[in-house]
Coordinates of C-alpha atoms in Angstrom, one line a residue:
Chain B
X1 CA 94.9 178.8 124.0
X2 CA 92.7 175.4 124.1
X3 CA 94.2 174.6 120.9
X4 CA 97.8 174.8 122.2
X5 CA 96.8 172.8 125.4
X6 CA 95.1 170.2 123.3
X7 CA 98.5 170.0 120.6
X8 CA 100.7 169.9 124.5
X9 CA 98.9 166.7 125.4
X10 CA 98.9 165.2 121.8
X11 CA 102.5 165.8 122.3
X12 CA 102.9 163.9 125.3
X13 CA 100.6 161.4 124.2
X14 CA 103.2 160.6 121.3
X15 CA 106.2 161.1 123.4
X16 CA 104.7 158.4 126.2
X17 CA 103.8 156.0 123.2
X18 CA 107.1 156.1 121.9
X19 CA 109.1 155.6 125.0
X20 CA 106.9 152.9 126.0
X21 CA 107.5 151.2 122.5
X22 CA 111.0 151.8 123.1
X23 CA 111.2 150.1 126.3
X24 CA 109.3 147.2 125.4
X25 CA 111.6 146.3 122.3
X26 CA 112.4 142.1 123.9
X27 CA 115.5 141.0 121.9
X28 CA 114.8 137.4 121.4
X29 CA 117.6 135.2 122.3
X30 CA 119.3 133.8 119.4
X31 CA 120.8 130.1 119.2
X32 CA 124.9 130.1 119.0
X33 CA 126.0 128.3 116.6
X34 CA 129.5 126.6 115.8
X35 CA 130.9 125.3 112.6
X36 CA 133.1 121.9 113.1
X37 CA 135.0 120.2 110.7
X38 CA 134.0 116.5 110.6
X39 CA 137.2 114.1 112.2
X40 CA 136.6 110.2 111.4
X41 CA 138.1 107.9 114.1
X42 CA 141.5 108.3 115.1
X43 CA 141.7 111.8 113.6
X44 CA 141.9 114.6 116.3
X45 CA 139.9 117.5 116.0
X46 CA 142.9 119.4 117.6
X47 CA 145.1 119.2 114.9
X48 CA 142.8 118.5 111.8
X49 CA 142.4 122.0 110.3
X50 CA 146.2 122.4 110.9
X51 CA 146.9 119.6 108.6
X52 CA 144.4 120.7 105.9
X53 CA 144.5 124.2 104.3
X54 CA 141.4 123.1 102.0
X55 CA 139.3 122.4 105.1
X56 CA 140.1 125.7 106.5
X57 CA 138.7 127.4 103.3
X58 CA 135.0 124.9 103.2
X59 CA 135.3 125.8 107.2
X60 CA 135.1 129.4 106.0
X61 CA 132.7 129.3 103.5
X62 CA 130.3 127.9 105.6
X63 CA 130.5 130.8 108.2
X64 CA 130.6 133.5 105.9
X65 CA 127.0 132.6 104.4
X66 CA 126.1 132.5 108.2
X67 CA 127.5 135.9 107.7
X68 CA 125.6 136.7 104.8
X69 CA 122.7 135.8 106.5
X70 CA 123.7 138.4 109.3
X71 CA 124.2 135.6 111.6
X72 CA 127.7 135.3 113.5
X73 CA 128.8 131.8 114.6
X74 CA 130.8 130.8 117.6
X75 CA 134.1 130.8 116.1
X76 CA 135.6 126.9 116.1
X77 CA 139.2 127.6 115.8
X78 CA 139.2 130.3 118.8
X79 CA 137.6 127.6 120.7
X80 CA 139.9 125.5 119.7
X81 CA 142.9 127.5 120.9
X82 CA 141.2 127.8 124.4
X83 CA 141.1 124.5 124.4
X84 CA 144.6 123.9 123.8
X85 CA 145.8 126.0 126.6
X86 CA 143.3 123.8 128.5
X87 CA 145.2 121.6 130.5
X88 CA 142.7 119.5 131.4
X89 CA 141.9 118.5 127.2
X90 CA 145.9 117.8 127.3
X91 CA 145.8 113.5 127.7
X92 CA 142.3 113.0 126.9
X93 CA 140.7 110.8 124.5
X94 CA 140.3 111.8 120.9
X95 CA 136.4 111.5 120.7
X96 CA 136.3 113.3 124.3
X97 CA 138.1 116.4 123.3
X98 CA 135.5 116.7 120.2
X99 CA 132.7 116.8 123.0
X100 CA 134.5 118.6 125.4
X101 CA 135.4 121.6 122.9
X102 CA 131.7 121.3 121.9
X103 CA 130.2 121.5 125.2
X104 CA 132.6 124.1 126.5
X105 CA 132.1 126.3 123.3
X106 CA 128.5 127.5 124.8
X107 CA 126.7 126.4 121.2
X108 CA 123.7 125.1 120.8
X109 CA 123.8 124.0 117.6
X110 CA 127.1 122.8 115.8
X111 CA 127.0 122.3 111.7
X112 CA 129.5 119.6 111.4
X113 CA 131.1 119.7 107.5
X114 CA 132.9 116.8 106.1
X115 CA 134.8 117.2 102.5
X116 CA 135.3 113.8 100.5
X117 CA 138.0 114.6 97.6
X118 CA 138.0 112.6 94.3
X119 CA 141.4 113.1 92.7
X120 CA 141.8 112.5 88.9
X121 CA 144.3 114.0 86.7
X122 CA 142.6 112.9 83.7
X123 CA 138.8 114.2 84.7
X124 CA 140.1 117.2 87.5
X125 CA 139.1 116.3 90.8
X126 CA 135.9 116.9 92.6
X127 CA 134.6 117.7 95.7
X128 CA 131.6 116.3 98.0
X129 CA 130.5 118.4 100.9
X130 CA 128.3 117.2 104.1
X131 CA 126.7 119.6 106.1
X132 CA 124.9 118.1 109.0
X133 CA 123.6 120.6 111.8
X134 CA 122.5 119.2 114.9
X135 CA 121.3 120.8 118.5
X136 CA 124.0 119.9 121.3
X137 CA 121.4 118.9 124.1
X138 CA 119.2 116.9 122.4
X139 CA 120.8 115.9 119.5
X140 CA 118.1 116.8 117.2
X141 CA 119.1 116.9 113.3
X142 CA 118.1 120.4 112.1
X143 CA 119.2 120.5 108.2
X144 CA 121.2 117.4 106.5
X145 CA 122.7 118.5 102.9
X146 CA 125.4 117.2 100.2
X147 CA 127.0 119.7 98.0
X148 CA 128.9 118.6 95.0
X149 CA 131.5 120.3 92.7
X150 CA 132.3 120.2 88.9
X151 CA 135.6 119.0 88.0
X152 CA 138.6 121.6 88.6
X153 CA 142.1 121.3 89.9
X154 CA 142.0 123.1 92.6
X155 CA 140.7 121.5 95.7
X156 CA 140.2 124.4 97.8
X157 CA 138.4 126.1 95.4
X158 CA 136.1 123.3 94.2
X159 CA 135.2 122.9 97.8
X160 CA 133.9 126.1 98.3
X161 CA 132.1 125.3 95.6
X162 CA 130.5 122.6 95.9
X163 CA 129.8 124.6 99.7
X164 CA 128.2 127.7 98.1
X165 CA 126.1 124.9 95.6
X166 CA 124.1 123.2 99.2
X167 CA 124.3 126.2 101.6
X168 CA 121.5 128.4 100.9
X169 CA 119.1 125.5 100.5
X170 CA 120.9 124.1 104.1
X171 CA 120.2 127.7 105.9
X172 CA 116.7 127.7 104.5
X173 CA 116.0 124.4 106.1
X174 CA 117.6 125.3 109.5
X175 CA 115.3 128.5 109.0
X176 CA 112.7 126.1 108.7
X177 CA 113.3 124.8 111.8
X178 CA 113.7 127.3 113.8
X179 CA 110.3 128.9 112.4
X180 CA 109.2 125.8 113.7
X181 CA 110.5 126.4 117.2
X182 CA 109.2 130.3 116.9
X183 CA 105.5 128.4 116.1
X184 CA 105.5 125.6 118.2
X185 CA 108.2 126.1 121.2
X186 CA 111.6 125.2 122.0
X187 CA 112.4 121.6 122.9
X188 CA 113.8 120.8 126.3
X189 CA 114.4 117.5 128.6
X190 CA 113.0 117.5 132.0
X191 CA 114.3 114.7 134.5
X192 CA 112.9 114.3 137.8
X193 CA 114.6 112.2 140.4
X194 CA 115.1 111.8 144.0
X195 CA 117.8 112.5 146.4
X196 CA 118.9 109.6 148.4
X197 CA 117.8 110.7 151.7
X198 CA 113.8 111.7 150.2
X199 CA 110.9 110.5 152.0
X200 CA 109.2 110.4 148.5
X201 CA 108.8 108.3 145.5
X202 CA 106.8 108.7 142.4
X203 CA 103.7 106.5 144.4
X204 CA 103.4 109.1 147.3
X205 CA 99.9 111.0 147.5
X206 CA 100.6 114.5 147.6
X207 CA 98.6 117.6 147.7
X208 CA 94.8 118.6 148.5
X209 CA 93.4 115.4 146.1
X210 CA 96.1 112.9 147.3
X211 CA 97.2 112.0 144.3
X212 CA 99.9 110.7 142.9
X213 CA 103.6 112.5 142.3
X214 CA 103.8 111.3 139.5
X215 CA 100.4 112.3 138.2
X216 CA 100.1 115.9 139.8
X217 CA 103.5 116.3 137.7
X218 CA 101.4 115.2 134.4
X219 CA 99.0 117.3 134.9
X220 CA 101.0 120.5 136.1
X221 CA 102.9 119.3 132.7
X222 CA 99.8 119.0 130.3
X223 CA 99.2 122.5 131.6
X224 CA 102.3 124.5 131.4
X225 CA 104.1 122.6 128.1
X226 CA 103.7 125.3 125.1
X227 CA 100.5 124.5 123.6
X228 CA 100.4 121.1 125.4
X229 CA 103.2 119.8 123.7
X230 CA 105.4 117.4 125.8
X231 CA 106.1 113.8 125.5
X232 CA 106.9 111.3 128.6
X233 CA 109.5 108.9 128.3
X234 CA 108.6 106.8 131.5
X235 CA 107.8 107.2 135.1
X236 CA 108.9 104.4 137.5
X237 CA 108.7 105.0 141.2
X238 CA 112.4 106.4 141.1
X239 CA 112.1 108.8 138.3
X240 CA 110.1 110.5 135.6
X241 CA 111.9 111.6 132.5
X242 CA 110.0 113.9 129.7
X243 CA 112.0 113.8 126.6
X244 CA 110.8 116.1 124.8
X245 CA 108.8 119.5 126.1
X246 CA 107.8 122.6 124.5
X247 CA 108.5 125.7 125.9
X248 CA 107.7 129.4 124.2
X249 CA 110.7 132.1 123.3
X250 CA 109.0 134.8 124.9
X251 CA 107.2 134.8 128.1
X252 CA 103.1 135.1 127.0
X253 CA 102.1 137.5 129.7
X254 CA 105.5 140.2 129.8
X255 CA 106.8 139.3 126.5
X256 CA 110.1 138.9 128.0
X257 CA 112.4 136.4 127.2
X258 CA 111.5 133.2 128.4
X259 CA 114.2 130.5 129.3
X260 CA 114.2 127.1 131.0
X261 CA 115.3 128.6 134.3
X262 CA 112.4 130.3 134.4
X263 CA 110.4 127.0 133.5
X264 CA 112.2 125.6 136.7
X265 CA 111.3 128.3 138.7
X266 CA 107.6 127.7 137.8
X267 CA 108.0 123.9 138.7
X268 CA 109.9 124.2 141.5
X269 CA 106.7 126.9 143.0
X270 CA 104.1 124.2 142.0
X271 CA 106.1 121.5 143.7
X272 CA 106.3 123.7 146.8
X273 CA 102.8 124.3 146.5
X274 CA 102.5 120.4 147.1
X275 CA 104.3 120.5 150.0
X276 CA 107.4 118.9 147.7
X277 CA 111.0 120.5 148.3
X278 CA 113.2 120.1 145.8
X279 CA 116.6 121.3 143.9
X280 CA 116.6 122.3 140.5
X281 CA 119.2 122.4 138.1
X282 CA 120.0 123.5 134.8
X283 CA 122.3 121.5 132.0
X284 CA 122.2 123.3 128.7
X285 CA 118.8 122.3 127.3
X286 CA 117.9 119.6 130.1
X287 CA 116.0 120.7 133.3
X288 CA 117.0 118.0 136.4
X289 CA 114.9 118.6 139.3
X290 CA 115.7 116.5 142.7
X291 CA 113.2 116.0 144.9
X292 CA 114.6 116.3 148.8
Chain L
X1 CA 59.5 151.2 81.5
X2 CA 60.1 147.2 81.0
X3 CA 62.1 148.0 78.2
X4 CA 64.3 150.0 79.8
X5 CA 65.3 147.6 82.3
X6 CA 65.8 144.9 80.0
X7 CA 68.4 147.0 78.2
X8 CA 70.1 147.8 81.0
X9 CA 71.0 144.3 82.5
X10 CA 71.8 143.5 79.2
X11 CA 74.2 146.4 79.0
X12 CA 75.5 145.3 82.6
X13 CA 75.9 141.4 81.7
X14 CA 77.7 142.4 78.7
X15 CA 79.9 144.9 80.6
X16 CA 80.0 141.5 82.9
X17 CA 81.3 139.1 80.9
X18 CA 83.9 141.9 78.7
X19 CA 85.7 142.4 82.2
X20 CA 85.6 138.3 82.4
X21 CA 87.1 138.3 79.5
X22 CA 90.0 140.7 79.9
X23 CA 90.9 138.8 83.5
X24 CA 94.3 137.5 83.0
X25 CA 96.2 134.7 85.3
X26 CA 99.7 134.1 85.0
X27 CA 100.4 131.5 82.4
X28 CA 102.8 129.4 84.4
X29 CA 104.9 129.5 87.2
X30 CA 108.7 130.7 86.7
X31 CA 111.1 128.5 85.4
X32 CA 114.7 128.0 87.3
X33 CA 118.0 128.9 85.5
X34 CA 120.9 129.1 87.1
X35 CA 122.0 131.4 90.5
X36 CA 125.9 132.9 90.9
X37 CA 126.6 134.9 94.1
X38 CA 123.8 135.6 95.6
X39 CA 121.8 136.5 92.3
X40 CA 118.9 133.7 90.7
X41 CA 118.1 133.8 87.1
X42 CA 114.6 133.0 86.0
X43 CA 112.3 132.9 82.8
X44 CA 108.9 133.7 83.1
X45 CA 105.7 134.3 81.0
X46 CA 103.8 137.0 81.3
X47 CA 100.7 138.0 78.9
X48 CA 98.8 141.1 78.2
X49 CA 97.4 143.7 76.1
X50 CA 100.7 145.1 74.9
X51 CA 104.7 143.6 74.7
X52 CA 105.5 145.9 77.4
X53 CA 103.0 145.1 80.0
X54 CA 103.4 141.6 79.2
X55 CA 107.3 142.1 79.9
X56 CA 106.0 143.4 83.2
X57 CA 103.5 141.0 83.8
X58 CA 106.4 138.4 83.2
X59 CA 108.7 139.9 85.6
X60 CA 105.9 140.0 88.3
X61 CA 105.2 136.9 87.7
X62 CA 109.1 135.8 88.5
X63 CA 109.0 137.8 91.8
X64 CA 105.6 136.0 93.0
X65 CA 106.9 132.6 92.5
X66 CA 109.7 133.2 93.8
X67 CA 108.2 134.5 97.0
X68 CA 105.3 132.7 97.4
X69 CA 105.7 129.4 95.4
X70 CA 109.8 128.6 95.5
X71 CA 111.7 127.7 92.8
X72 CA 112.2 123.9 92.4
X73 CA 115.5 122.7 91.6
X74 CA 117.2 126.0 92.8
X75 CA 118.3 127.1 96.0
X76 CA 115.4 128.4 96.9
X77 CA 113.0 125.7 97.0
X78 CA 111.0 126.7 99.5
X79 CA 109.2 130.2 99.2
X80 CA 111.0 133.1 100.1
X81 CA 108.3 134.3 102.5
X82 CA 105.4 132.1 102.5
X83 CA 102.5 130.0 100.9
X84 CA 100.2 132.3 102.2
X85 CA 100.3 135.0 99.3
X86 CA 96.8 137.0 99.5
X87 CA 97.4 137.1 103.6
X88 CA 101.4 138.3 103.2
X89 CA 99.9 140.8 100.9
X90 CA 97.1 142.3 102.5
X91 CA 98.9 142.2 105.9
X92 CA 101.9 144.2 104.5
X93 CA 99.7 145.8 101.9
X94 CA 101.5 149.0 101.1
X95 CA 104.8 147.3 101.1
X96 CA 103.5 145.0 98.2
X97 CA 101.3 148.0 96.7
X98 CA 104.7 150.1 96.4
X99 CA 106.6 147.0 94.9
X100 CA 104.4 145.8 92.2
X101 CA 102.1 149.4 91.9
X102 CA 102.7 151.9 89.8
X103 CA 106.2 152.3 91.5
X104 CA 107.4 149.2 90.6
X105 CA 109.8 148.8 93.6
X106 CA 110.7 145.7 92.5
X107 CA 112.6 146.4 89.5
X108 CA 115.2 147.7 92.2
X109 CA 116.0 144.0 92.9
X110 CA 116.5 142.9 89.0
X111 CA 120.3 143.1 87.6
X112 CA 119.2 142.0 84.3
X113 CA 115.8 141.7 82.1
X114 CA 115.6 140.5 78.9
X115 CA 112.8 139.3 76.6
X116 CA 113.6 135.5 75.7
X117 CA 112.8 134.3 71.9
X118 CA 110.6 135.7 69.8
X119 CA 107.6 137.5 71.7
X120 CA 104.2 138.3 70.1
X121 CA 102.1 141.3 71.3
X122 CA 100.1 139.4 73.8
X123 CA 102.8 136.8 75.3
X124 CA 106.2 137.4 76.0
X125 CA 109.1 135.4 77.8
X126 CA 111.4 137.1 79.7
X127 CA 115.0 136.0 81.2
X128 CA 115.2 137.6 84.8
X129 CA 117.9 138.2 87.1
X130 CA 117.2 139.1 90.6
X131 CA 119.1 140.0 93.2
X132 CA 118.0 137.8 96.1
X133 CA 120.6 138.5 98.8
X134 CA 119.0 142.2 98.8
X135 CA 115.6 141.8 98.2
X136 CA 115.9 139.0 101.5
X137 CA 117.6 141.7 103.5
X138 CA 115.1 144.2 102.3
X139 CA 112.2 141.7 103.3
X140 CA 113.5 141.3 106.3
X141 CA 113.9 145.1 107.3
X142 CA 110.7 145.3 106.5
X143 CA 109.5 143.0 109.1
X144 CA 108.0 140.6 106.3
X145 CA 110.9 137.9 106.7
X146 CA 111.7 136.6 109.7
X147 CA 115.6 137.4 110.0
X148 CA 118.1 134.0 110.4
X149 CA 117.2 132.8 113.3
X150 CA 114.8 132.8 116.0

């Protein structure tokens, strides 16, 4: 009898375990990325894939060893379509659209690929590839690679070779860099300014100490940035921009995702606890508090 | 008494340095030769007692460089996992004790192995071909790779 009551609880003790393992499986969130074709000036990104079946097939290539990495990308001509029906993209400026379609495509990251063709009838032609991948807010260059071809007549097919020569050792640089974010934080811009009718500046003392904004925001900062990583661009009495700013994946205490929002949220309390109102708002990778 | 002791350390530093001797590190690391779809060809040395565990201790030998060194002037130039080799393997010891043990788990990941040249008893070259968009996925279900990505 104590032996089936002691197996009952064992039981339950396994059963709890498991569902609480179960529940606190945290999905982290993954960076979207978009493939672009490269457009030089005066070529529109609307219409260059159109033109060029060859680009279409490096385009391709590239997002299928995203694939093969069991990684899907934001697909670039879907975008593009949305775009199109996008009255607002319908007179705008070349370079524009590119942005626009960038920023509306909800990536973070774009890889942009460029093909540079080398026709010869008596050597074949060749193929040169540049992948480039950067992150959309703040630019940063994540994995740079040139692939090349050997000599075939084929364009199209040469240029998914010289792809499939350059994009494993691309992807394990990107991985690279993102096992750098996993390590060390992801990097965000935090600007804090003023709204037009605030009663503060940078100067004002603030809080128990009376010290200054701008240096009870230092320290707050010195503080909360993942493992005191953050880097000030310049504080003037009008504003304070940090350029670069670590902040973790997950949150340290819940394990939860952890997201710039949430970063806000905790600056926006500390503010308040200084007697500070202010707005907060959130642009892609770029925190912009106003303080009222 | 005396005696007896002597004999006995004598026996034990003998028995010292015979194991010494018998300690074998891998020759060199393995050499890049070409990759097609997914797939890397290597040639490795391996050396032992016999051809056969020097075949194997070739093919280990490919598998280890590849994970934990990189292969330079392939795609993989980087290691697969890590640098870190004796931490990676004690931390996911009885992954790496069913892939290079007796099991040898890792021959699941090789499409082709072939002795290279001419191979004496003791030394032998091999030409390997492993299959490195599996054995990333299988590292990666595994929880030892870090899947694309965050």
């Amino acid at each position: 009898m104590k032996f089936k009551k002691l197996l009952f609880i064992l039981f339950l003790a396994v059963a709890a375990h498991s569902l609480y393992a179960q529940q606190r499986e945290v999905k982290t969130i993954q960076p979207k990325i978009m493939v672009i074709p490269y457009t030089k000036e005066g070529e529109d990104i609307r219409t260059v894939l159109e033109d060029d079946v060859n680009k279409r097939v490096v385009l391709s290539k590239i997002k299928e060893a995203f694939d093969n990495r069991g990684y899907t990308t934001v697909d670039f001509t879907a975008r593009l379509k949305a775009a199109k029906s996008n009255a607002a993209f319908a007179g705008e400026n070349k370079t524009d659209v590119k942005a626009q379609i960038i920023q509306m495509s909800g990536a973070d990251i774009y890889v942009e690929s460029e093909m540079d063709i080398s026709l010869s009838s008596d050597y074949g032609n060749k193929v040169k590839i540049i992948m480039q991948a950067y992150e959309i807010s703040g630019g940063n260059s994540l994995s740079n690679k040139v692939g090349q071809s050997s000599s075939f007549a084929d364009v199209g097919t040469i240029g998914a070779k010289a792809v499939e020569n350059c994009i494993e050792d691309f992807l394990n640089t990107m991985q690279e860099k993102f096992s750098d974010v996993v390590e060390n934080g992801k990097s965000v811009m935090i600007q804090i300014g003023f709204d037009q009718n605030s009663s503060h500046t940078m100067s004002s003392a603030v809080g128990n100490q009376n010290l200054l904004l701008s240096d009870e925001i230092e320290l707050w900062m010195e503080q909360n940035a993942y493992k005191n990583n953050y880097h000030l661009q310049g504080t003037s009495d009008a504003e304070m921009i940090f350029d670069d700013v670590r902040i973790p994946l997950k949150d340290l205490r819940s394990g939860n995702n952890y997201t710039l929002t949430r970063f806000g949220l905790s600056m926006y309390q500390f503010l308040r606890s200084l007697g500070v109102d202010a707005k907060r708002d959130v642009k892609g990778n770029t925190l912009l508090i106003t303080i009222q | 008494m005396s005696k007896n002791l002597t004999k006995i350390t004598i026996l034990v530093l003998l028995a010292a340095i015979t194991y010494a001797c018998k300690t074998i590190t891998p020759v060199t690391n393995a050499l890049y030769v070409g990759e097609r779809e997914g797939t890397i060809t290597l040639r490795s040395e391996g050396v032992d007692d016999t051809e056969e565990k020097s075949q194997i201790a070739a093919e280990q030998n490919a598998f280890n460089t590849l994970l934990f060194r990189g292969i330079p002037g392939s795609s993989q130039k980087v290691p697969l996992i890590d640098f870190d080799e004796t931490g990676i393997k004690s931390r996911y010891h009885s992954y790496f004790n069913e892939f290079f043990g007796k099991q040898r788990r890792y021959r699941t990941f090789v499409t082709q192995s072939q002795i290279a040249g001419e191979a004496s008893k003791r030394l032998v070259t091999v030409e390997i071909t492993i299959n490195l968009r599996a054995l990333r996925s299988d590292l990666e279900q595994n929880g030892i790779l870090r899947k694309f990505g965050y």
